[in-house]
Coordinates of C-alpha atoms in Angstrom, one line a residue:
Chain A
M24 CA 121.5 266.1 186.1
E25 CA 121.7 262.9 184.2
R26 CA 120.5 259.7 186.0
N27 CA 120.9 256.1 185.0
I28 CA 117.8 253.9 185.6
K29 CA 117.9 250.1 186.0
I30 CA 114.7 248.2 185.5
T31 CA 113.9 244.5 186.0
L32 CA 111.2 243.1 183.7
E33 CA 108.8 240.2 183.3
Y34 CA 107.3 239.4 179.9
D35 CA 105.4 236.7 178.1
G36 CA 107.3 236.5 174.8
T37 CA 104.6 234.8 172.9
N38 CA 103.5 237.8 170.9
Y39 CA 106.9 239.3 170.3
M40 CA 109.7 238.9 167.7
G41 CA 112.1 238.7 170.6
W42 CA 113.8 241.4 172.7
Q43 CA 115.7 243.3 170.1
I44 CA 114.2 246.0 167.9
Q45 CA 113.8 244.9 164.3
K46 CA 112.7 246.6 161.1
H47 CA 109.5 244.5 161.0
G48 CA 107.4 243.1 163.8
K49 CA 106.7 243.9 167.4
T50 CA 109.6 243.5 169.9
V51 CA 109.8 243.7 173.7
Q52 CA 112.6 246.4 173.5
G53 CA 110.6 248.4 171.0
T54 CA 107.4 248.3 173.0
L55 CA 109.2 249.2 176.2
K56 CA 111.2 252.0 174.6
E57 CA 108.1 253.6 173.2
A58 CA 106.3 253.5 176.6
I59 CA 109.3 255.0 178.5
E60 CA 109.9 257.7 175.8
K61 CA 106.2 258.7 176.0
I62 CA 106.5 259.2 179.8
L63 CA 109.9 261.0 179.7
N64 CA 109.1 262.9 176.5
H65 CA 112.6 262.4 175.1
K66 CA 114.4 259.6 173.1
I67 CA 116.3 257.0 175.1
T68 CA 118.9 254.3 174.5
L69 CA 117.5 251.1 176.1
T70 CA 120.1 248.5 176.8
G71 CA 119.0 245.0 177.7
A72 CA 121.1 242.3 179.4
S73 CA 119.9 239.5 177.1
R74 CA 118.7 239.4 173.6
T75 CA 115.9 236.9 174.1
D76 CA 114.7 235.3 170.9
A77 CA 111.1 235.3 169.5
G78 CA 108.7 233.5 171.9
V79 CA 111.2 233.3 174.8
H80 CA 109.9 234.6 178.1
A81 CA 111.5 236.5 181.0
L82 CA 110.9 236.7 184.7
G83 CA 114.1 238.7 185.4
Q84 CA 115.3 240.6 182.3
V85 CA 117.3 243.7 183.2
A86 CA 117.7 246.9 181.2
N87 CA 118.9 250.4 181.7
F88 CA 118.3 253.9 180.2
K89 CA 119.3 257.5 181.0
T90 CA 117.3 260.6 181.6
S91 CA 117.7 264.0 183.2
K92 CA 114.0 264.1 184.2
E93 CA 113.6 264.3 188.0
I94 CA 110.5 262.0 188.3
P95 CA 111.0 259.6 191.3
V96 CA 111.6 256.0 190.3
E97 CA 108.5 254.5 191.9
K98 CA 106.3 257.0 190.0
L99 CA 108.2 256.3 186.8
K100 CA 107.6 252.6 187.3
T101 CA 103.8 253.1 187.8
A102 CA 103.6 255.4 184.7
I103 CA 105.6 253.0 182.5
N104 CA 103.5 250.0 183.6
G105 CA 100.3 252.0 182.9
L106 CA 101.3 252.3 179.3
L107 CA 102.7 248.8 178.8
P108 CA 100.5 246.0 177.6
P109 CA 99.5 243.1 180.0
D110 CA 102.3 240.9 178.7
I111 CA 105.2 243.2 179.7
K112 CA 105.7 244.6 183.2
V113 CA 108.4 246.5 185.1
I114 CA 108.7 244.8 188.4
E115 CA 111.6 246.6 189.9
I116 CA 113.2 250.0 189.3
E117 CA 116.2 251.7 190.8
E118 CA 118.7 254.5 190.2
V119 CA 122.2 253.2 189.6
P120 CA 125.6 254.8 189.0
L121 CA 126.0 256.4 185.6
N122 CA 128.5 253.9 184.4
F123 CA 126.2 250.9 184.9
N124 CA 125.4 249.0 181.7
A125 CA 122.8 246.2 181.9
R126 CA 124.5 244.1 179.1
L127 CA 128.3 244.8 179.6
D128 CA 128.2 244.5 183.4
S129 CA 126.3 241.2 183.6
K130 CA 128.4 238.6 185.5
G131 CA 126.1 235.7 184.8
K132 CA 122.6 234.6 184.1
T133 CA 120.1 231.9 185.1
Y134 CA 117.6 230.6 182.6
I135 CA 115.0 227.9 183.1
Y136 CA 113.7 225.6 180.4
R137 CA 110.2 224.1 181.1
I138 CA 108.9 220.9 179.6
F139 CA 105.3 219.9 180.0
N140 CA 105.4 216.1 180.0
R141 CA 102.0 214.5 179.9
E142 CA 100.1 212.5 177.3
V143 CA 97.7 215.5 176.7
P144 CA 98.9 219.1 176.4
S145 CA 97.7 221.6 179.0
P146 CA 95.6 224.6 178.0
F147 CA 97.5 226.5 180.6
E148 CA 100.9 225.6 179.3
Y149 CA 100.3 226.4 175.7
K150 CA 103.2 228.6 174.5
R151 CA 104.7 228.5 178.0
A152 CA 106.4 225.1 177.9
W153 CA 107.7 222.5 175.5
F154 CA 105.0 219.9 175.2
I155 CA 106.4 216.3 175.1
P156 CA 103.8 213.5 175.2
Y157 CA 106.1 210.5 175.8
K158 CA 107.5 210.0 179.3
I159 CA 110.8 211.8 180.1
N160 CA 112.8 210.4 183.0
E161 CA 114.1 213.4 184.8
T162 CA 116.9 211.6 186.5
E163 CA 118.2 210.4 183.2
L164 CA 117.8 213.9 181.7
Q165 CA 119.8 215.3 184.6
E166 CA 122.6 212.7 184.0
V167 CA 122.8 213.5 180.2
L168 CA 122.7 217.3 180.7
S169 CA 125.5 217.1 183.3
H170 CA 127.9 216.5 180.4
F171 CA 127.4 220.2 179.5
I172 CA 128.5 221.6 182.8
G173 CA 132.0 223.1 182.8
T174 CA 134.0 225.1 180.3
H175 CA 133.7 223.9 176.7
D176 CA 133.8 225.0 173.1
F177 CA 130.1 225.2 172.4
T178 CA 130.3 225.5 168.6
T179 CA 128.5 222.2 168.1
F180 CA 125.7 223.3 170.5
S181 CA 124.8 226.8 169.3
K182 CA 124.2 229.1 166.4
L183 CA 127.3 231.3 166.2
S184 CA 127.4 234.9 165.0
A185 CA 130.5 236.0 163.2
D186 CA 131.7 237.6 166.5
E187 CA 131.0 234.5 168.6
K188 CA 133.0 232.3 166.1
K189 CA 136.1 234.0 167.4
N190 CA 135.4 232.8 171.0
P191 CA 132.9 230.0 171.3
I192 CA 134.2 228.9 174.7
R193 CA 131.6 229.2 177.4
T194 CA 131.3 228.0 181.0
I195 CA 128.1 226.5 182.5
D196 CA 128.3 226.4 186.3
K197 CA 125.1 224.5 187.1
I198 CA 122.4 222.5 185.5
D199 CA 119.5 221.2 187.6
V200 CA 116.6 219.1 186.5
V201 CA 113.5 218.9 188.7
R202 CA 110.0 217.4 188.1
D203 CA 106.9 218.7 189.8
S204 CA 103.9 216.6 188.6
H205 CA 103.9 217.0 184.8
T206 CA 106.3 219.8 184.6
I207 CA 110.1 219.3 184.2
T208 CA 112.1 222.4 185.0
I209 CA 115.8 222.6 183.8
T210 CA 117.7 225.4 185.5
V211 CA 120.9 226.5 183.8
T212 CA 123.4 229.0 185.3
G213 CA 126.5 230.4 183.5
R214 CA 128.6 233.5 182.9
S215 CA 127.3 233.9 179.4
F216 CA 125.6 231.9 176.6
L217 CA 125.8 231.7 172.8
R218 CA 122.8 232.1 170.7
H219 CA 120.4 229.1 170.9
M220 CA 122.8 227.4 173.3
I221 CA 120.4 226.4 176.0
R222 CA 117.7 225.3 173.5
V223 CA 120.2 223.1 171.6
I224 CA 121.5 221.6 174.9
V225 CA 118.0 220.8 176.1
A226 CA 116.9 219.3 172.8
T227 CA 120.2 217.2 172.6
G228 CA 119.5 215.9 176.1
V229 CA 116.0 214.9 175.1
E230 CA 117.2 213.2 171.9
A231 CA 119.8 211.4 173.9
I232 CA 117.3 209.9 176.4
K233 CA 115.0 209.0 173.5
G234 CA 118.0 207.0 172.2
K235 CA 118.3 209.1 169.0
I236 CA 121.9 209.8 169.9
D237 CA 124.2 208.0 172.2
K238 CA 124.7 210.0 175.4
K239 CA 128.3 208.7 175.8
T240 CA 129.2 210.5 172.5
I241 CA 128.4 213.9 173.9
P242 CA 132.0 214.6 174.9
E243 CA 133.0 213.7 171.3
L244 CA 130.4 216.0 169.9
F245 CA 132.1 219.0 171.6
E246 CA 135.2 218.1 169.7
K247 CA 133.4 218.1 166.3
R248 CA 132.9 221.9 166.6
N249 CA 130.2 221.6 164.1
R250 CA 126.5 222.4 164.5
K251 CA 125.4 219.6 162.2
F252 CA 126.3 217.0 164.8
A253 CA 123.6 218.3 167.1
P254 CA 120.9 219.4 164.7
F255 CA 118.3 219.8 167.5
L256 CA 116.6 223.0 168.8
A257 CA 114.0 223.0 171.6
P258 CA 111.1 225.4 170.9
P259 CA 111.4 229.0 172.3
E260 CA 108.2 228.8 174.4
G261 CA 110.0 226.7 177.1
L262 CA 112.8 229.2 177.8
Y263 CA 112.6 231.8 180.5
L264 CA 115.4 234.3 181.5
M265 CA 115.2 234.2 185.3
K266 CA 117.9 236.3 186.6
V267 CA 120.8 238.5 185.6
Y268 CA 123.7 238.7 188.1
Y269 CA 125.9 241.7 188.5
N270 CA 128.1 241.6 191.6
D271 CA 126.1 238.7 193.1
Y272 CA 127.1 235.9 190.8
P273 CA 127.3 232.8 193.0
F274 CA 130.1 231.0 191.2
Chain B
M29 CA 74.9 199.1 171.1
E30 CA 74.6 202.4 172.8
R31 CA 77.5 203.5 175.0
N32 CA 77.8 206.3 177.5
I33 CA 81.1 208.2 177.5
K34 CA 82.4 210.3 180.4
I35 CA 85.1 212.9 179.7
T36 CA 87.2 215.0 182.1
L37 CA 88.2 218.4 180.7
E38 CA 90.7 221.2 181.1
Y39 CA 90.1 224.6 179.6
D40 CA 91.3 228.2 179.7
G41 CA 88.0 230.0 179.7
T42 CA 89.4 233.4 178.6
N43 CA 88.2 233.2 175.0
Y44 CA 84.8 231.7 175.7
M45 CA 81.3 232.9 176.6
G46 CA 81.2 230.2 179.3
W47 CA 80.4 226.5 179.1
Q48 CA 76.8 226.6 177.9
I49 CA 75.9 226.9 174.2
Q50 CA 74.4 230.3 173.4
K51 CA 72.8 231.9 170.3
H52 CA 75.8 234.2 169.9
G53 CA 79.4 233.7 170.8
K54 CA 81.9 230.9 171.1
T55 CA 81.3 228.5 174.1
V56 CA 83.2 225.5 175.5
Q57 CA 80.2 223.2 175.2
G58 CA 79.6 224.3 171.6
T59 CA 83.3 223.9 170.6
L60 CA 83.5 220.5 172.2
K61 CA 80.2 219.3 170.8
E62 CA 81.3 220.2 167.3
A63 CA 84.6 218.4 167.6
I64 CA 82.9 215.2 169.0
E65 CA 80.2 215.2 166.4
K66 CA 82.8 215.6 163.6
I67 CA 84.6 212.5 164.9
L68 CA 81.4 210.4 165.5
N69 CA 79.6 211.7 162.4
H70 CA 76.3 212.0 164.3
K71 CA 74.7 214.6 166.6
I72 CA 75.1 214.2 170.4
T73 CA 73.7 215.6 173.6
L74 CA 76.7 216.9 175.6
T75 CA 75.9 217.2 179.4
G76 CA 78.3 219.2 181.5
A77 CA 78.6 218.9 185.3
S78 CA 78.9 222.7 185.8
R79 CA 77.8 225.7 183.7
T80 CA 81.0 227.7 184.2
D81 CA 80.5 231.4 183.4
A82 CA 82.4 233.4 180.7
G83 CA 86.1 233.7 181.5
V84 CA 86.0 230.9 184.2
H85 CA 88.5 228.1 183.8
A86 CA 88.4 224.3 184.4
L87 CA 91.0 221.7 185.5
G88 CA 88.3 219.1 186.1
Q89 CA 85.1 219.7 184.3
V90 CA 83.1 216.5 183.6
A91 CA 80.8 215.9 180.7
N92 CA 79.1 212.9 179.1
F93 CA 77.6 211.9 175.8
K94 CA 76.2 208.8 174.1
T95 CA 77.2 207.0 170.9
S96 CA 76.7 203.6 169.2
K97 CA 80.1 203.9 167.4
E98 CA 82.5 201.3 168.5
I99 CA 85.7 203.4 168.5
P100 CA 87.8 202.6 171.6
V101 CA 87.8 205.4 174.2
E102 CA 91.6 206.2 174.0
K103 CA 91.4 206.6 170.2
L104 CA 88.3 208.7 170.6
K105 CA 90.2 211.0 173.1
T106 CA 93.1 211.4 170.7
A107 CA 90.8 212.2 167.8
I108 CA 88.8 214.7 169.8
N109 CA 91.9 216.4 171.1
G110 CA 93.3 216.6 167.6
L111 CA 90.3 218.7 166.6
L112 CA 90.1 220.9 169.7
P113 CA 91.8 224.2 170.0
P114 CA 94.8 224.5 172.4
D115 CA 92.7 226.0 175.1
I116 CA 90.4 223.0 175.5
K117 CA 91.6 219.5 176.1
V118 CA 90.1 216.1 177.1
I119 CA 92.4 214.7 179.8
E120 CA 90.5 211.6 180.7
I121 CA 87.9 209.4 179.0
E122 CA 86.0 206.3 180.1
E123 CA 82.9 204.3 179.3
V124 CA 80.3 204.4 182.1
P125 CA 76.9 202.9 182.8
L126 CA 74.2 204.2 180.4
N127 CA 72.3 205.9 183.3
F128 CA 75.3 208.1 184.3
N129 CA 74.6 211.8 183.9
A130 CA 77.5 214.3 184.5
R131 CA 75.2 217.0 185.9
L132 CA 72.5 215.1 187.8
D133 CA 74.8 212.6 189.4
S134 CA 77.3 215.1 190.8
K135 CA 77.6 214.7 194.6
G136 CA 79.9 217.8 195.0
K137 CA 82.4 220.1 193.5
T138 CA 85.7 221.7 194.4
Y139 CA 86.6 225.1 192.9
I140 CA 89.6 227.2 193.5
Y141 CA 89.8 231.0 193.3
R142 CA 93.2 232.5 192.6
I143 CA 94.3 236.0 193.6
F144 CA 97.6 237.4 192.3
N145 CA 98.6 239.7 195.1
R146 CA 101.6 241.9 194.2
E147 CA 102.1 245.6 193.5
V148 CA 102.6 244.9 189.8
P149 CA 100.5 242.5 187.8
S150 CA 102.2 239.4 186.3
P151 CA 102.3 238.9 182.5
F152 CA 101.8 235.2 183.3
E153 CA 98.7 235.6 185.5
Y154 CA 96.8 237.9 183.1
K155 CA 93.3 236.5 182.8
R156 CA 94.2 233.7 185.1
A157 CA 93.9 235.3 188.5
W158 CA 92.3 238.3 190.2
F159 CA 95.0 241.0 190.3
I160 CA 94.9 242.8 193.7
P161 CA 97.8 245.3 194.2
Y162 CA 97.3 246.1 197.9
K163 CA 98.5 243.5 200.5
I164 CA 95.9 240.8 201.4
N165 CA 96.5 239.0 204.7
E166 CA 95.7 235.4 204.0
T167 CA 95.1 234.5 207.6
E168 CA 92.6 237.3 207.9
L169 CA 90.9 236.3 204.7
Q170 CA 90.7 232.7 205.9
E171 CA 89.0 233.9 209.1
V172 CA 86.4 236.0 207.2
L173 CA 85.7 233.3 204.7
S174 CA 85.1 230.7 207.5
H175 CA 81.8 232.5 208.1
F176 CA 80.5 231.0 204.9
I177 CA 81.2 227.4 205.8
G178 CA 78.1 225.3 206.7
T179 CA 74.5 225.3 205.6
H180 CA 73.0 228.7 204.8
D181 CA 70.5 230.5 202.7
F182 CA 72.9 232.1 200.2
T183 CA 70.4 234.5 198.6
T184 CA 72.5 237.5 199.7
F185 CA 75.6 236.0 198.2
S186 CA 74.5 234.8 194.8
K187 CA 72.6 235.7 191.6
L188 CA 69.5 233.5 191.8
S189 CA 67.6 232.1 188.9
A190 CA 63.8 231.7 189.2
D191 CA 64.4 228.0 189.9
E192 CA 67.0 228.7 192.6
K193 CA 64.8 231.2 194.4
K194 CA 62.7 228.2 195.5
N195 CA 65.7 226.7 197.3
P196 CA 68.6 229.0 198.0
I197 CA 69.9 226.8 200.8
R198 CA 73.4 225.4 200.1
T199 CA 76.1 223.8 202.1
I200 CA 79.8 224.6 201.9
D201 CA 81.9 221.9 203.6
K202 CA 85.4 223.4 203.4
I203 CA 87.1 226.7 202.6
D204 CA 90.9 226.9 202.7
V205 CA 93.1 229.9 202.0
V206 CA 96.8 229.3 201.2
R207 CA 99.4 231.8 200.0
D208 CA 102.4 230.7 197.9
S209 CA 104.6 233.7 197.2
H210 CA 102.3 236.3 195.4
T211 CA 99.5 233.9 194.8
I212 CA 96.6 233.3 197.2
T213 CA 94.5 230.2 196.5
I214 CA 91.1 229.8 198.0
T215 CA 89.8 226.3 197.8
V216 CA 86.0 225.8 198.2
T217 CA 84.2 222.5 198.4
G218 CA 80.5 222.0 198.6
R219 CA 77.6 219.8 197.4
S220 CA 76.4 222.4 194.9
F221 CA 76.6 226.1 194.3
L222 CA 74.3 228.9 193.2
R223 CA 75.2 231.2 190.3
H224 CA 78.1 233.6 191.1
M225 CA 78.1 232.3 194.7
I226 CA 81.9 231.7 195.0
R227 CA 82.8 234.9 193.2
V228 CA 80.4 236.9 195.6
I229 CA 81.8 235.2 198.7
V230 CA 85.4 235.8 197.7
A231 CA 84.7 239.5 196.8
T232 CA 82.8 239.9 200.1
G233 CA 85.8 238.5 202.0
V234 CA 88.2 240.9 200.3
E235 CA 85.9 243.8 201.0
A236 CA 85.6 242.8 204.6
I237 CA 89.4 242.7 205.2
K238 CA 89.7 246.0 203.4
G239 CA 87.3 247.3 206.0
K240 CA 84.6 248.2 203.5
I241 CA 82.2 246.0 205.4
D242 CA 82.4 244.8 209.0
K243 CA 83.2 241.1 209.1
K244 CA 81.2 240.6 212.2
T245 CA 78.1 241.5 210.2
I246 CA 78.4 238.6 207.8
P247 CA 76.0 236.3 209.8
E248 CA 73.4 239.2 209.7
L249 CA 73.9 239.6 205.9
F250 CA 72.7 236.0 205.4
E251 CA 69.5 236.9 207.2
K252 CA 68.9 239.9 204.9
R253 CA 68.3 237.4 202.0
N254 CA 69.0 240.2 199.6
R255 CA 71.8 240.5 197.0
K256 CA 72.0 244.3 197.5
F257 CA 73.7 243.8 200.9
A258 CA 76.7 242.1 199.3
P259 CA 77.0 243.9 196.0
F260 CA 80.4 242.5 195.2
L261 CA 81.6 240.1 192.5
A262 CA 85.1 238.9 192.0
P263 CA 86.2 238.7 188.3
P264 CA 85.7 235.4 186.5
E265 CA 89.4 234.9 185.6
G266 CA 90.3 233.8 189.1
L267 CA 87.8 230.9 189.2
Y268 CA 88.7 227.3 188.3
L269 CA 86.4 224.3 188.5
M270 CA 88.9 221.7 189.9
K271 CA 86.9 218.5 190.6
V272 CA 83.5 217.0 190.3
Y273 CA 82.7 214.3 192.8
Y274 CA 80.4 211.4 192.1
N275 CA 80.6 208.6 194.6
D276 CA 83.8 209.9 196.1
Y277 CA 82.6 213.1 197.8
P278 CA 84.7 213.3 201.0
F279 CA 82.0 215.0 203.2

C-alpha cells in the first residue's frame, strides 16, 4: 500500500548548489534523493517546501516522498541519516495522508538572516553569517525593516521568474531584529516569498542605515516596481529556512 | 626599540594538527607565525599559552612575540588577519612589558567542553561538539564531575609527559555543567592542566552516568595513579580554550 512520508531536515548549505537538482553540481535534493532511493531500492519524487539557493542553510526544511515499502519511519530515518553526509540530516519523519504535498500545502515560512557584526570575523561564523565589520544599530535596522511588513508588490525587492512576474504581491507578517553579543538575527515570517526577496530586503535595510539610501524613500521604492532601484543582495550564508507551516501558521 | 606584542586568538582547530609546530602537517602556531613574519619581514619566536591538541578549538588563546618594527598594533592586527585563513583570527592585540611571556605568566585557564546531545547529529555542530545520541542528564553529570574539583594527583586522568610525571598534582577550581536545548556545556577552570586531562575527565563522567563505571569509585581511581583505570578520552572537537588569566585569575 502506498505511503506518503514527510521529513524535516537540517542542512549546512555551504557545499551545495542549493536545494534543487541541477545538471551540474551537488545539490541538497539530489544528495537526499540518492540516499533515500538507495534505502528504498526504488526511484522517488522528492518534493521540497522551499528551493533554498546555493549556500543557504536550513534548520526546518520539509520534504515528502512516496513509497510502498513497509519499513517503519524511525528505522527509515536512521537508515537515511546513515547514508547522508554530516552536513545534511533528517531530524523528524512521519507518515502523512497521501494527498500531502510539502510545497503546495505550505501555509507560511519563517526564515532567519544572521549578521556577524564585529570588527574581526569569527572562525566559527565563516559561511554561516554575513560578516559586517562596521557597527550596525539593531534598533535602527528594526525600524527600517518594518517598512517591509505587510502586503506589497515586491518587484523592486526580488528577482522575479516569468511566473512570479504575473503575481509579485506578497505579505510579510512579522520582522524581528535581535542582537545577542556580536550576532544580529533578523526573523522574517510570511505566507510565501519571491526569489532573493529576504536577501534583498536585508541588504536594503543595511544600505539604508549606512545612509546609502534614504530610509524614508522605501515606500516609494515599492512603487518603482523595478529591481534596479534596490540593487543590493545580502550573501546566502546568512540565510536559514527555520520553519515551514502547514495548518499551524500563526497569522 | 624592541617591543613585546600580546595577541588573543580565535580558531577552529578542525583542520590543524594542533597549536604546536610539527615536522609534518599544518599547525595553528605555524600558520600564524608565517603570517606575522611575512608582515614584519623578520623571524619571530611565537609563544602560545596553551598547546591545544589536534582538532581542539580556541576562543581565547593568547600568544606573544617580539619585534622592533614600529607599526601600530591595530594596523598590525589588520595586516595579520588579512593574511590568515578564515579559521584563525586575531581578535585582540596590545603592546605589553618586554618580560611578559604568554605561557610562563599564565595564572589559570578556562576551557569549555561541548556535548551535542540529541538523537540525530547537527550539521552545524559537526566537528564542533561531541555528538552523543543517548540522553545525558546534566544534573547527574554535574554531580559526577564535582569529584574532580580540588587538588588531586591527576595521573589516572591524563596522559603524562616525562616532565609531568614529576608533578602530576593539579587544582581544578570550578566545574559547571549547563544545558541549553540540545547542547551541554561543561566549563572547567584551573591553574594549569595536564595533557588530555579535561577530555579524560569529561569522558569518565559520561561513562559514569552511563553506568560503565561506578561514580562512587572516582576518589579511589585518583589513588590508583594509573591511566589504565580511566581508559576514556572525549574527542577533541568538543574542547575550546576560552580564556587565559594573567593577573585576573578569580580563585
